[in-house]
Short mmCIF file of C-alpha atoms in Angstrom, two decimals:
data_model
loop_
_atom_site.label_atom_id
_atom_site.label_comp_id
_atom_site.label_asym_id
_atom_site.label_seq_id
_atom_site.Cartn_x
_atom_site.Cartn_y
_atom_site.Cartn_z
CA UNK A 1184 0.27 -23.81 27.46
CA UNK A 1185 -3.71 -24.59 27.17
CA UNK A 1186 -4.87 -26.71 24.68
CA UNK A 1187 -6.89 -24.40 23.35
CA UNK A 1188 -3.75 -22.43 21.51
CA UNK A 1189 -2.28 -25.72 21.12
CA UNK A 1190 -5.27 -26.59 19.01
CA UNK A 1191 -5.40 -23.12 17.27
CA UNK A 1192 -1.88 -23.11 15.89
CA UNK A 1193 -1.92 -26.71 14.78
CA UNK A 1194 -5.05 -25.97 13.18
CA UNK A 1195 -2.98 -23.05 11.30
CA UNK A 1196 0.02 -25.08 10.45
CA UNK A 1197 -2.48 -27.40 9.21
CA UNK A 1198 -3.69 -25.00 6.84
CA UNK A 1199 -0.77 -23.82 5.63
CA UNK A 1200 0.05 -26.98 4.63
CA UNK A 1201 -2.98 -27.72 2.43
CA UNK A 1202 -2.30 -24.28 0.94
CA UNK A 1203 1.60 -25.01 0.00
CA UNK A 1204 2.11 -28.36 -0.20
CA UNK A 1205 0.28 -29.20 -3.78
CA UNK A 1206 1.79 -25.46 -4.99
CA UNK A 1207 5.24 -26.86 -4.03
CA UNK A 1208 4.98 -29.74 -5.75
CA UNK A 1209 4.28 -28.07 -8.93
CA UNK A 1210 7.31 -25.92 -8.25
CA UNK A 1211 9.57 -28.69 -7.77
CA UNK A 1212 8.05 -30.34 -11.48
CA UNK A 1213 9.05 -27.31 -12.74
CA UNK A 1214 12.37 -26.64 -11.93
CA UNK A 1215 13.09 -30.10 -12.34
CA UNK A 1216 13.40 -29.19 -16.23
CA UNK A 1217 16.43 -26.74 -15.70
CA UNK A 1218 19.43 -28.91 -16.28
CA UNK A 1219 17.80 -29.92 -19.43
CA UNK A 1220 16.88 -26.65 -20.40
CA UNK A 1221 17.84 -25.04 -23.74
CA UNK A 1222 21.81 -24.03 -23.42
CA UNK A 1223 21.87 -20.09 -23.97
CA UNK A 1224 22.51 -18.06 -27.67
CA UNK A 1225 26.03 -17.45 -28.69
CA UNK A 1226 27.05 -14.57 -30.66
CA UNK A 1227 27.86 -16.07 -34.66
CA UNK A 1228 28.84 -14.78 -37.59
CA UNK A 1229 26.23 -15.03 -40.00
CA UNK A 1230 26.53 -17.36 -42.82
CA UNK A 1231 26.44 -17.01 -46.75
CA UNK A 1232 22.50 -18.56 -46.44
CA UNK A 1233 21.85 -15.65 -43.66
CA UNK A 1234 22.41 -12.92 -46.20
CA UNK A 1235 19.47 -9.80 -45.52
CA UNK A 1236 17.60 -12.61 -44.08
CA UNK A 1237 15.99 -10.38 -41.38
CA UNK A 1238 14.35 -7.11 -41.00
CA UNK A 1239 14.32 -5.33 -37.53
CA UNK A 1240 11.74 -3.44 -36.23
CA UNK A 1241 11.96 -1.15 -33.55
CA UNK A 1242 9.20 0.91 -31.57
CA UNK A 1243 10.20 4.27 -29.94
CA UNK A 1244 8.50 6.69 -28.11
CA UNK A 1245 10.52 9.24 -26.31
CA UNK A 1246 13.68 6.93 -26.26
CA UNK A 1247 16.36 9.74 -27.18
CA UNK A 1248 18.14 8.89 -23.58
CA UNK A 1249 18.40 5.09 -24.30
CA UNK A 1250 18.26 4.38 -27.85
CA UNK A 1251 22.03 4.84 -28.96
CA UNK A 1252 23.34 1.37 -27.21
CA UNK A 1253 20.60 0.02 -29.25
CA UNK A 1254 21.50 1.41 -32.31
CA UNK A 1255 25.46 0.62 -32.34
CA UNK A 1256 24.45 -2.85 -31.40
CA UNK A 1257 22.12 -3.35 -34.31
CA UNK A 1258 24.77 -1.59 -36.51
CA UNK A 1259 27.37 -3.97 -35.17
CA UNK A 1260 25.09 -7.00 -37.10
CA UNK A 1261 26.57 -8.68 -40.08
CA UNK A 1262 24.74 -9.01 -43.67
CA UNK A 1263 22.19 -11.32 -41.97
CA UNK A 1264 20.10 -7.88 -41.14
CA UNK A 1265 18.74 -6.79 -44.07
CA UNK A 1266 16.92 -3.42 -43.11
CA UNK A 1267 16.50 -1.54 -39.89
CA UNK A 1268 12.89 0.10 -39.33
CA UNK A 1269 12.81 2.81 -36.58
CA UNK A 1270 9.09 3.00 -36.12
CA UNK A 1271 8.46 6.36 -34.04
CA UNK A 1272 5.24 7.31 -32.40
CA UNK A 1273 5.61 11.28 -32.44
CA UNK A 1274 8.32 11.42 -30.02
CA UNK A 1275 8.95 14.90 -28.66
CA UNK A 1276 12.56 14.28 -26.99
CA UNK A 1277 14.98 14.17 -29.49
CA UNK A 1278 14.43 10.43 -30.66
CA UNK A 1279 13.96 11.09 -34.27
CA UNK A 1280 17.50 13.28 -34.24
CA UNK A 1281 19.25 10.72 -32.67
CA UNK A 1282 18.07 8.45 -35.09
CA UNK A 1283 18.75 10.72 -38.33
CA UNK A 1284 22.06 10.94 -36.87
CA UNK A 1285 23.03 7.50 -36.51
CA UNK A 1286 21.58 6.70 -40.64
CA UNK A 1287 24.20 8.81 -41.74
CA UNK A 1288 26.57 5.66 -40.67
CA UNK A 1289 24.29 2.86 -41.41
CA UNK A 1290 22.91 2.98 -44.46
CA UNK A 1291 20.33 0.25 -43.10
CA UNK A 1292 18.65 2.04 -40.83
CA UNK A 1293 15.16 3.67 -41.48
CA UNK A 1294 13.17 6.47 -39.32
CA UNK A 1295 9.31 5.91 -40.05
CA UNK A 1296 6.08 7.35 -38.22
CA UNK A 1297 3.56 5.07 -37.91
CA UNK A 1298 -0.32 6.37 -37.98
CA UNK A 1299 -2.52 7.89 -35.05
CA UNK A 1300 -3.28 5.24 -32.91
CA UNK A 1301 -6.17 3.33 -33.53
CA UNK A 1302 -9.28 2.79 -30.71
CA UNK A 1303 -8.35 -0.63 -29.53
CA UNK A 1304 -4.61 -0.74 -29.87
CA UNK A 1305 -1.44 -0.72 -27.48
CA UNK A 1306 1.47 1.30 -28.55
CA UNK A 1307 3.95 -1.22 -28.82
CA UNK A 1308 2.07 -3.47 -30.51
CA UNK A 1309 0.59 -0.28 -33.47
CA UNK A 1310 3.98 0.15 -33.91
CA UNK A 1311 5.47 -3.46 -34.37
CA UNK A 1312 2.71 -3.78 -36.60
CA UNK A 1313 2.84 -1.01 -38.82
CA UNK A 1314 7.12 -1.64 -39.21
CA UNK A 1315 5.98 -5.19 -40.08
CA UNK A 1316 4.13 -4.07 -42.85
CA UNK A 1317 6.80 -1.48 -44.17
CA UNK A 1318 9.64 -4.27 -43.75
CA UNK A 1319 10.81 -6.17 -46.85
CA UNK A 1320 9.17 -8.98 -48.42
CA UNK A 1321 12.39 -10.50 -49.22
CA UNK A 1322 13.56 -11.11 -45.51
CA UNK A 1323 12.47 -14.06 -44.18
CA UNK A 1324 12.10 -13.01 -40.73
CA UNK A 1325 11.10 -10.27 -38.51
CA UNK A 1326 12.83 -9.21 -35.49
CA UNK A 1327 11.85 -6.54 -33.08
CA UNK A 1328 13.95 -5.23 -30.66
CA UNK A 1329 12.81 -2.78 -27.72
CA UNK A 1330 15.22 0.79 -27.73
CA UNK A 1331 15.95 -0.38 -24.24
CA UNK A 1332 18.24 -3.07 -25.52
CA UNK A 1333 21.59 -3.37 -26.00
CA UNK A 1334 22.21 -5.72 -28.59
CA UNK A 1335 25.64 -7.93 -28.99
CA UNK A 1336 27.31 -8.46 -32.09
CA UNK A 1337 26.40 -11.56 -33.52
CA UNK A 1338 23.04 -11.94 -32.15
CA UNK A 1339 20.96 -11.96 -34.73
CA UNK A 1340 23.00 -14.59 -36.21
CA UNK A 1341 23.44 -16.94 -32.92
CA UNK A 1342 19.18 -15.98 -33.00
CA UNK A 1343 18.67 -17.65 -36.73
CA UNK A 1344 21.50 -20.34 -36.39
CA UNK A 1345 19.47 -21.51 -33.34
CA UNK A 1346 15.54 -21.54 -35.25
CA UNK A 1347 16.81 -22.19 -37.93
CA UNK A 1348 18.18 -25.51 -36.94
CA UNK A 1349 16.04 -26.60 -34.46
CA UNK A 1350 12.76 -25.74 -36.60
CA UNK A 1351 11.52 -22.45 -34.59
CA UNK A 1352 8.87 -20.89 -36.07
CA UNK A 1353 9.04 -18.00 -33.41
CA UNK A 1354 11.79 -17.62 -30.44
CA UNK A 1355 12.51 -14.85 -28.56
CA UNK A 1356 15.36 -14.25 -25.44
CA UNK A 1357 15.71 -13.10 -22.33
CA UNK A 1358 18.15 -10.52 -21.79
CA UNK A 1359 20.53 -9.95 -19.15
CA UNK A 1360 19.53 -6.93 -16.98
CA UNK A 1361 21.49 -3.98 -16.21
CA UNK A 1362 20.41 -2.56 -12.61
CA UNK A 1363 21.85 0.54 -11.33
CA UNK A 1364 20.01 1.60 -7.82
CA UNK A 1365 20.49 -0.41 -4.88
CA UNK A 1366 16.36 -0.56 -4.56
CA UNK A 1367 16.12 -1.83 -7.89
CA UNK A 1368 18.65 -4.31 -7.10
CA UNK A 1369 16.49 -5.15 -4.30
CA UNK A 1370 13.21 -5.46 -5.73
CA UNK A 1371 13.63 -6.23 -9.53
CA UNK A 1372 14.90 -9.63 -8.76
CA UNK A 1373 11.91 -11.04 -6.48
CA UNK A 1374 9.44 -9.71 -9.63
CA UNK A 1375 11.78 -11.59 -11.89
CA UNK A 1376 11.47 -14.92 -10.24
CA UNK A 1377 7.49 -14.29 -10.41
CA UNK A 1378 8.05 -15.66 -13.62
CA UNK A 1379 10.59 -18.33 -13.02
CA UNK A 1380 8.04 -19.60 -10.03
CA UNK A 1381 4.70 -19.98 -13.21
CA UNK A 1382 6.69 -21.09 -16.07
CA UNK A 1383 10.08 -22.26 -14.81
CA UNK A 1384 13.57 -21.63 -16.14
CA UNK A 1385 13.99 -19.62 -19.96
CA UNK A 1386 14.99 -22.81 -22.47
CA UNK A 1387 12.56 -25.48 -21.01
CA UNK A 1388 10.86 -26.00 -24.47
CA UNK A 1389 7.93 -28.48 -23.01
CA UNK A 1390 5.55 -26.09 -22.61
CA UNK A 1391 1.67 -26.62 -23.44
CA UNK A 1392 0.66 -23.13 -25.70
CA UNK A 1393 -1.26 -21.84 -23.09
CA UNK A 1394 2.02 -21.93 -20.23
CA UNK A 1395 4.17 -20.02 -23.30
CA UNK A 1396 6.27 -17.24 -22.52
CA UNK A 1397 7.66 -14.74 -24.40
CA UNK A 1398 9.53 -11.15 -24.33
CA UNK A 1399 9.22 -9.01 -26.65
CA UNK A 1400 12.61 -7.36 -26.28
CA UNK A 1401 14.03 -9.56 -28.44
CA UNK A 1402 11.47 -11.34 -30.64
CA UNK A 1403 11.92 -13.36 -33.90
CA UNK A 1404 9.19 -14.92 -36.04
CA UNK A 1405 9.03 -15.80 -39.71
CA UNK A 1406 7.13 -13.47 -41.71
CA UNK A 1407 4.82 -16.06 -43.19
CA UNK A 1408 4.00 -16.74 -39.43
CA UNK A 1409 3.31 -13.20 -38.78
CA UNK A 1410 1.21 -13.20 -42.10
CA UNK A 1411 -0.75 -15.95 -40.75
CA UNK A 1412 -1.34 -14.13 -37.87
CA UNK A 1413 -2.44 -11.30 -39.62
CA UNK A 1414 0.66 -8.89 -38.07
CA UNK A 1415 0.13 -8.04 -34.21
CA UNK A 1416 -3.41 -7.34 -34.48
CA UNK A 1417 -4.30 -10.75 -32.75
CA UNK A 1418 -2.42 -9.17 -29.91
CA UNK A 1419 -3.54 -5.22 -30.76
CA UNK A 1420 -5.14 -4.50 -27.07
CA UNK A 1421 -2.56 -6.40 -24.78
CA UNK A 1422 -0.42 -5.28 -22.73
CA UNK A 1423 1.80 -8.13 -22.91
CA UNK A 1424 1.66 -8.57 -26.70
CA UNK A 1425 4.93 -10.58 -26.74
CA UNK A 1426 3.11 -13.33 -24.83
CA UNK A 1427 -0.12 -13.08 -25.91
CA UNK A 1428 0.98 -13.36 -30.17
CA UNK A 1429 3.48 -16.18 -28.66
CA UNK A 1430 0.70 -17.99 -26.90
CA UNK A 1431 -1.71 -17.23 -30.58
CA UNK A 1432 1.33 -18.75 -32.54
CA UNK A 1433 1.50 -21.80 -30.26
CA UNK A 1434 -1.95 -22.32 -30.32
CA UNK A 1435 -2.02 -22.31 -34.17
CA UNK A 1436 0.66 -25.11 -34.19
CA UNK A 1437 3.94 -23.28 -34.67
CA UNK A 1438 6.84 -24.36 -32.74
CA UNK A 1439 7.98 -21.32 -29.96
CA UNK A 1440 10.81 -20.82 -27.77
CA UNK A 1441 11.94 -18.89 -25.01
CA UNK A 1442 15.42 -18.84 -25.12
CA UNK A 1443 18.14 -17.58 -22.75
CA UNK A 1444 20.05 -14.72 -24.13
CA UNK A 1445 22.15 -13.08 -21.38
CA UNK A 1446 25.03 -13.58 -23.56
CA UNK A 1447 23.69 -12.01 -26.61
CA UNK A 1448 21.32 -8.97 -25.38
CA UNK A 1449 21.35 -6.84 -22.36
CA UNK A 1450 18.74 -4.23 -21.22
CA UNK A 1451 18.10 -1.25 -18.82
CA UNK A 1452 14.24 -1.24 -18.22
CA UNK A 1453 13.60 1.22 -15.73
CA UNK A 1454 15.00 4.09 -13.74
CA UNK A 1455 15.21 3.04 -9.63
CA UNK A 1456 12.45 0.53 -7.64
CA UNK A 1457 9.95 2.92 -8.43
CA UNK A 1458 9.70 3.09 -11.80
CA UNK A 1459 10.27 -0.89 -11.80
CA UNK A 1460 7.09 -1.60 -9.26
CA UNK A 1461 5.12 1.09 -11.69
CA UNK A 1462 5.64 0.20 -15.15
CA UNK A 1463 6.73 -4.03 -15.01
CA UNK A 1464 4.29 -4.80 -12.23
CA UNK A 1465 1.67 -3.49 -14.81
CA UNK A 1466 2.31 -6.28 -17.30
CA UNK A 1467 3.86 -9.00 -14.95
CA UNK A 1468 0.47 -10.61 -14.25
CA UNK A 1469 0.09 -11.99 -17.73
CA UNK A 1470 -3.70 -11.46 -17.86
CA UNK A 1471 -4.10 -10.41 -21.08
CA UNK A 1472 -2.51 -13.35 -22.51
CA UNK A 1473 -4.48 -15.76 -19.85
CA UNK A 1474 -7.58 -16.88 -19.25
CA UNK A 1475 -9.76 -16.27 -15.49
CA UNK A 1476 -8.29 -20.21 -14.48
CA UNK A 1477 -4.79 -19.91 -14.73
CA UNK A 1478 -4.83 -16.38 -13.33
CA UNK A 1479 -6.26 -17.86 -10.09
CA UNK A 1480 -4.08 -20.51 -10.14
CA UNK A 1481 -0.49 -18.31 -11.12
CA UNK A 1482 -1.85 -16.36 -7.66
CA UNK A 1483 -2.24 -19.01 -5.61
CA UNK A 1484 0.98 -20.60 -6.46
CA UNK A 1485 2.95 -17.24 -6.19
CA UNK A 1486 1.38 -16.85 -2.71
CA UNK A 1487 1.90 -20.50 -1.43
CA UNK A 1488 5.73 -20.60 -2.65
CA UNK A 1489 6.81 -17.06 -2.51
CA UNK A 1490 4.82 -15.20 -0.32
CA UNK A 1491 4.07 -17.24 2.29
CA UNK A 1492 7.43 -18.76 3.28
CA UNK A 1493 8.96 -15.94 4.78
CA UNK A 1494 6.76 -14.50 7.31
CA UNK A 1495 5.21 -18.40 7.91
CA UNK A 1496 8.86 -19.32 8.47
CA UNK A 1497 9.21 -16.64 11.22
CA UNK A 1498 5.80 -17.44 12.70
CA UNK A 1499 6.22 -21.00 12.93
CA UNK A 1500 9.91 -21.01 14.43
CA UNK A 1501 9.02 -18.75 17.27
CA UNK A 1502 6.07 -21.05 18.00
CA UNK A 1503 8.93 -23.93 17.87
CA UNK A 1504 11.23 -21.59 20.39
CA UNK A 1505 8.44 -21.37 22.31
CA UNK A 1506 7.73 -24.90 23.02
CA UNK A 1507 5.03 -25.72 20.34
CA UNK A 1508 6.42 -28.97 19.37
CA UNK A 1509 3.17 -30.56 17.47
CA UNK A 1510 3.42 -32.31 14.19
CA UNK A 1511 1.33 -29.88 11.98
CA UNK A 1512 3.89 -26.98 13.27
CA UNK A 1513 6.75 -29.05 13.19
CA UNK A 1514 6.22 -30.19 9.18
CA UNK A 1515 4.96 -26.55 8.33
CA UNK A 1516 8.03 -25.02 9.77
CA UNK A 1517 10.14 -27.43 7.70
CA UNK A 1518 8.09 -26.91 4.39
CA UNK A 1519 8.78 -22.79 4.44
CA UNK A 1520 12.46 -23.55 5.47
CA UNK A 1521 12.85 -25.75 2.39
CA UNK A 1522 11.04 -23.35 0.21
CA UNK A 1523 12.89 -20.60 1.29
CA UNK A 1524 16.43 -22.88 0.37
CA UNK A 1525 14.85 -23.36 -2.98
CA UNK A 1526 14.85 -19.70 -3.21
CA UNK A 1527 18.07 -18.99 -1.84
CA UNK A 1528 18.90 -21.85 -4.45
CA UNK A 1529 17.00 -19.47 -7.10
CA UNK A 1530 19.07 -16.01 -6.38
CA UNK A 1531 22.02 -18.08 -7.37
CA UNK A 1532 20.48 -19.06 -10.64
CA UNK A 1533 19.65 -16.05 -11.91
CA UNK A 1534 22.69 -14.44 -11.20
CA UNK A 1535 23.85 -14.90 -14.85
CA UNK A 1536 20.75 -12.93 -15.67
CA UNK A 1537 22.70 -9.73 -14.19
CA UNK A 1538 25.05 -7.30 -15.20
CA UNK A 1539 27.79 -7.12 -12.04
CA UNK A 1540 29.87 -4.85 -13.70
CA UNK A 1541 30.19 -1.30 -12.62
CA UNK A 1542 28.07 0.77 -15.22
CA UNK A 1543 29.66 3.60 -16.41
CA UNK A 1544 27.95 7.09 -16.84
CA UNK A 1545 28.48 9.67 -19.20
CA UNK A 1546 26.33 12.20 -17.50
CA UNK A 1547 27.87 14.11 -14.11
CA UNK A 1548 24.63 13.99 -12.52
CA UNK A 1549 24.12 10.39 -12.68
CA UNK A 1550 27.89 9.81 -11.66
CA UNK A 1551 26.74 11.72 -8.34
CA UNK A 1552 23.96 9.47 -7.74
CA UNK A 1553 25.69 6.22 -7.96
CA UNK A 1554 25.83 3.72 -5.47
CA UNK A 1555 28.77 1.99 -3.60
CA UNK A 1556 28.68 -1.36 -5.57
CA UNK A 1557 28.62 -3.15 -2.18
CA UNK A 1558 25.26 -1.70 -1.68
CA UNK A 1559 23.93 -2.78 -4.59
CA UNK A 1560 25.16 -6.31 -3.89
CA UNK A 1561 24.02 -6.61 -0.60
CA UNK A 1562 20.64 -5.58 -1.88
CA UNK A 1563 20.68 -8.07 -4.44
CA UNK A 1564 21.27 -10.90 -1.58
CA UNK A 1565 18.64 -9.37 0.30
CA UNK A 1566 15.91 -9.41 -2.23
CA UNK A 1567 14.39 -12.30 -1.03
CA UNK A 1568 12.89 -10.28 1.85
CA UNK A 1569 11.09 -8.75 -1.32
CA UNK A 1570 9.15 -11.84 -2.27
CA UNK A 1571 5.70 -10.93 -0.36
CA UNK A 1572 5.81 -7.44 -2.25
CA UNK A 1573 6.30 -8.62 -5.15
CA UNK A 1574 3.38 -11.49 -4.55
CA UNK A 1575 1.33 -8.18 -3.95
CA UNK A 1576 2.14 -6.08 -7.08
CA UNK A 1577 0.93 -9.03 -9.04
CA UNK A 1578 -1.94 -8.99 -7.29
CA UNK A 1579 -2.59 -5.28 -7.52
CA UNK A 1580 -1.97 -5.39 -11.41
CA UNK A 1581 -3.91 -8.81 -11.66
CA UNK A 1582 -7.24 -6.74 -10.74
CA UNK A 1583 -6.68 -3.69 -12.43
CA UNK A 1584 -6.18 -2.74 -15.77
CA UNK A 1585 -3.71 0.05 -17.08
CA UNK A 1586 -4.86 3.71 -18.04
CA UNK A 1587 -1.72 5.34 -18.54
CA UNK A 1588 1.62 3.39 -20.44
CA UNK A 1589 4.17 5.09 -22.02
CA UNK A 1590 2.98 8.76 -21.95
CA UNK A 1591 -0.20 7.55 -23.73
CA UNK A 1592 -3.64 6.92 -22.07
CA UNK A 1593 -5.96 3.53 -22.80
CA UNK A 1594 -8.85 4.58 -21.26
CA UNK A 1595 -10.84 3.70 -24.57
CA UNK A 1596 -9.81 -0.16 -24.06
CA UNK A 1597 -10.60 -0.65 -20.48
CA UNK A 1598 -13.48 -3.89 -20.17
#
């Protein structure tokens, strides 16, 4: 072999390793934290003290296929849940029926519309605002919860026991996730660990306000926080409110969580890889909640430790089969096997963050379309293979801002 491509892929290896090995590092800091991490909620019974301690808030727009697991698990809640605001955005699918229906056995619950939306606003965040400021005075705390969800009894309890105790001024979960689709199984997990690779596992409660995470599928703050805050309008034009008031709250001095709640809360976000790629990749990058720095640097991380590894990994080893036994190779090669261990390491992890059990469908045409389980698993194993797409979706939603979300068009707040 001539020197020449001796010298060329050395000089490669080389730079692959001034690329990776400071980002791998800062991985390895990171997930140092998990075995000290927060444990996860447990469902409680709520206490005499608890007693219409919190209103709920939920946001719907066209939801009338989802929002009934939502709505028996918020009826399943003790006396701790004062008041249950449905806050619907015009919805033309049935949502407000199903709603009206399920009042008639929970007394609790409460269908509102909130106004047109204002020049400058998201959605979500219009409508957490506007049930904020319709929800009781006299509870304590404010919880919204996406129609998505599926809610466990006893969460809200195992929720206030937990900030309540350890001082919280704001704390929301993550859920477990309920995949159907073999793609989804595929590809949802390698976007997932896009966020476990920046911020590290859910319960490390070290971060600096800037690093917070958040999700607003299950979100908790005291009202006087939110009053501080002045509502959601601090976060009115992101995308990725939950973060973005989370990071505003840290900022200000109030202690925030990010709790693990697979016990307590479960969710089905999206309908097949599609749908997943379209609507989370648009507000997996975090930018609205981040400044032009950490962008950059959440990018070059995600590239050195998770989309690099594989197809370095298979370059490097056939230069290795092929004779190319040089020091810069050799160490390169062994720094994308390792990361690729830690990511093996990773799929285990997360595994509690998934439903396994067999969902069962009410509707004959989704029974048709359903999956041998073993597909679905397999896909699941294989999603590491995923990891340089999903590197690339943040990308593409890094540099480009969302027209369309929910039905509802934001050309008016583009920069």
């Amino acid at each position: 072999m001539s020197f020449d491509v001796l010298t060329l892929k050395g000089a490669i290896a080389l730079g692959l390793l001034i690329i990776q090995t400071p980002a791998a590092l800062i991985l390895l800091s990171r997930l140092s934290k998990g075995p000290s991490r927060h444990p996860p909620i447990e469902p409680q019974q709520p206490t005499p003290e608890m007693l219409g301690a919190v209103s709920v808030v939920v946001p719907t727009l066209n939801e009338a296929e989802r929002i009934n697991p939502c709505l028996a698990g918020l009826s399943e809640q003790g006396g701790d849940v004062r008041e249950i605001i449905i806050v619907d955005s015009n919805s033309q699918d049935g949502t407000r029926d199903v709603v009206k229906a399920a009042q008639e056995n929970d007394p609790r619950i409460r269908l509102m519309t909130d106004d047109p939306l204002p020049v400058g606003w998201v959605g979500r965040p219009w409508a957490l605002h506007n049930g904020f400021l319709a929800s009781s005075e006299q509870s304590k705390w404010v919880l919204g919860i996406d129609a998505d969800t599926q809610p466990r009894a006893g969460l809200v309890a195992g929720l206030l026991n937990v900030a309540e105790a350890e001082g919280y001024d704001l704390v929301s979960l993550s859920p477990k996730f309920i995949l159907k689709y073999p793609g989804e199984w595929w590809l949802q997990p390698a976007l997932l660990l896009t966020l476990v690779y920046r911020f590290g596992a859910t319960g490390d409660t070290t971060q600096t306000s800037e690093r917070v995470m958040a999700n607003g599928q299950c979100f908790l703050c005291r009202r006087s926080v939110l009053q501080q805050l002045g509502g959601y309008s601090s976060a009115s034009s992101s995308f990725c409110d939950d973060v973005t008031l989370a990071r505003n709250a840290a900022a200000a001095g109030f202690k925030v969580g990010f709790l693990d709640g697979a016990k307590v809360i479960k969710v089905r976000m999206y309908e097949g890889a599609a749908e997943t790629w379209k609507e989370w990749g648009r507000s997996l990058d975090l930018k609205d909640a981040s400044n032009p720095g950490q962008l950059w640097g959440d990018l070059w991380l995600l590239l050195s430790v998770q989309g690099l590894p594989i197809p370095a990994s298979v370059l490097l080893c056939s230069w290795l089969l092929m004779g190319s036994w040089i020091a810069p190779v050799v160490i390169a090669a062994g720094l994308n096997l390792f990361l690729l261990t830690i990511r093996v390491a990773l799929l285990l992890a997360i595994a509690q963050s998934y439903d396994f059990s067999k969902p069962v469908s009410q509707e004959p045409k989704v029974k048709s379309q359903e999956f041998p389980f073993y597909l679905c698993l397999l896909a699941f194993c294989l999603s590491p293979l995923a990891d340089p797409l999903a590197f690339l979706r943040i990308c593409l939603s890094t540099f480009s801002t969302p027209t369309q979300w929910r039905g509802r068009s934001y050309a008016q707040i583009q920069s």
